[in-house]
Amino acid sequence: MTICIRPHDVGLASADELGKAINELGFTGVQLAIAKAIKNQNGNPDTLTEDVCKEIREGFEKNNVKIPVLGAYFNPVHSDKTKVNAGQAKFIDHLKKASLLGAKFVASETGSYNDEPWTYNPKNQTEEAFQEVKKVFTPIAKAAKEAGSYASIEGAWHHCIYCPKQMKRLLDELNVAEIGGGHVFSTVDIFNYLYIGNYEQRFEILDEALELLDEKIACFHIKDFSVINGKLVEVALGKGIMGWDKMIRKIRAKIADPIFVFEGVPEKEKSLEYFKSIING
């Protein structure tokens, strides 16, 4: 089991400085978005050289922090196709260089027809959206297979892949031998699959994700929430209604060695203390 955090939730600094801070907080790994976390690095193919990868990896590893997941998030259905092409190229380059960074997975979400921010649009939940996402991720899946690394796709109710069933379909279609050959996984973020109309079914949604995605789950994003004025609002772990004690039992019964990622979690130290208490309880 690895408990990770996004380094850019800690700050913008060198890998060594971030690794030290993350180790002191008590985390053992990171989901690293290079451009957001590493000072003076944009993570683009022309600047992410072998030497840069080595420096980043060593900076974290010397502080006993692993990099199991790289973040290369982009909107695959953005109306500006130059942005889509750039995001796709960056993702593929990350797949090719993942081993240099000690990473197994490279992750993205599936975006929205609203461009920015990636909020709900009725067109997101259409067959056209599914096919567009599949088209954009097909060369990514092929690149993952060729590089011997793994793509991880994250669903969200307000994005184009909006439920575990749709994610299962996408993975099945991308993992056929002639495309990804089993190199496409999913990031499961239960909070992202929720909205005001279904949050009371969150345990059933987790059960569905565990059953359908099973061995193709790369990692779990960890968040808690409360319902305030009719909206789902993120709060520190243990201060909301997610029910992580029950969810952790379900996850550990199904996944032998899960990777957990704190994503924008408030009160990091107290949240980690709470999370470790239920992990070890």
Coordinates of N, CA, C and O in Angstrom, one line a residue, residues 25 27 236-239 262 265-277:
L25 N 5.7 15.2 5.9 CA 4.3 15.1 6.2 C 3.8 13.7 6.5 O 2.8 13.5 7.1
F27 N 3.8 11.1 3.9 CA 3.4 10.4 2.7 C 4.6 9.6 2.1 O 5.7 9.9 2.3
A236 N -12.0 18.2 5.0 CA -10.9 17.4 5.5 C -11.4 15.9 5.7 O -12.6 15.7 6.0
L237 N -10.5 15.0 5.6 CA -10.9 13.6 5.7 C -11.4 13.3 7.2 O -10.8 13.8 8.1
G238 N -12.5 12.6 7.2 CA -13.1 12.3 8.5 C -14.1 13.4 9.0 O -14.8 13.2 10.0
K239 N -14.1 14.5 8.3 CA -15.1 15.6 8.7 C -16.3 15.6 7.8 O -17.2 16.5 8.0
F262 N -4.0 11.5 -2.1 CA -4.7 12.6 -1.6 C -4.7 13.7 -2.7 O -3.6 14.1 -3.2
V265 N -6.7 17.6 -0.7 CA -7.4 17.4 0.6 C -7.1 18.5 1.5 O -5.9 18.8 1.8
P266 N -8.0 19.2 2.2 CA -7.7 20.2 3.2 C -7.1 19.6 4.4 O -7.3 18.4 4.7
E267 N -6.4 20.4 5.2 CA -5.8 20.0 6.5 C -5.1 18.7 6.3 O -5.4 17.6 6.9
K268 N -4.0 18.7 5.5 CA -3.3 17.5 5.1 C -2.8 16.7 6.2 O -3.0 15.5 6.2
E269 N -2.2 17.3 7.2 CA -1.6 16.5 8.3 C -2.7 15.8 9.1 O -2.6 14.6 9.4
K270 N -3.8 16.5 9.5 CA -4.9 15.9 10.2 C -5.6 14.9 9.4 O -6.0 13.8 9.9
S271 N -5.8 15.1 8.1 CA -6.4 14.2 7.2 C -5.6 12.9 7.1 O -6.2 11.8 7.1
L272 N -4.3 13.0 7.0 CA -3.4 11.9 6.9 C -3.5 11.1 8.2 O -3.5 9.8 8.2
E273 N -3.5 11.7 9.3 CA -3.6 11.1 10.6 C -4.8 10.3 10.7 O -4.8 9.1 11.1
Y274 N -5.9 10.9 10.2 CA -7.2 10.2 10.2 C -7.2 9.0 9.3 O -7.6 7.9 9.7
F275 N -6.6 9.2 8.1 CA -6.6 8.1 7.1 C -5.8 6.9 7.6 O -6.2 5.7 7.5
K276 N -4.6 7.2 8.2 CA -3.8 6.1 8.7 C -4.5 5.4 9.9 O -4.3 4.2 10.0
S277 N -5.3 6.1 10.6 CA -6.0 5.5 11.8 C -7.0 4.5 11.3 O -7.1 3.4 11.9

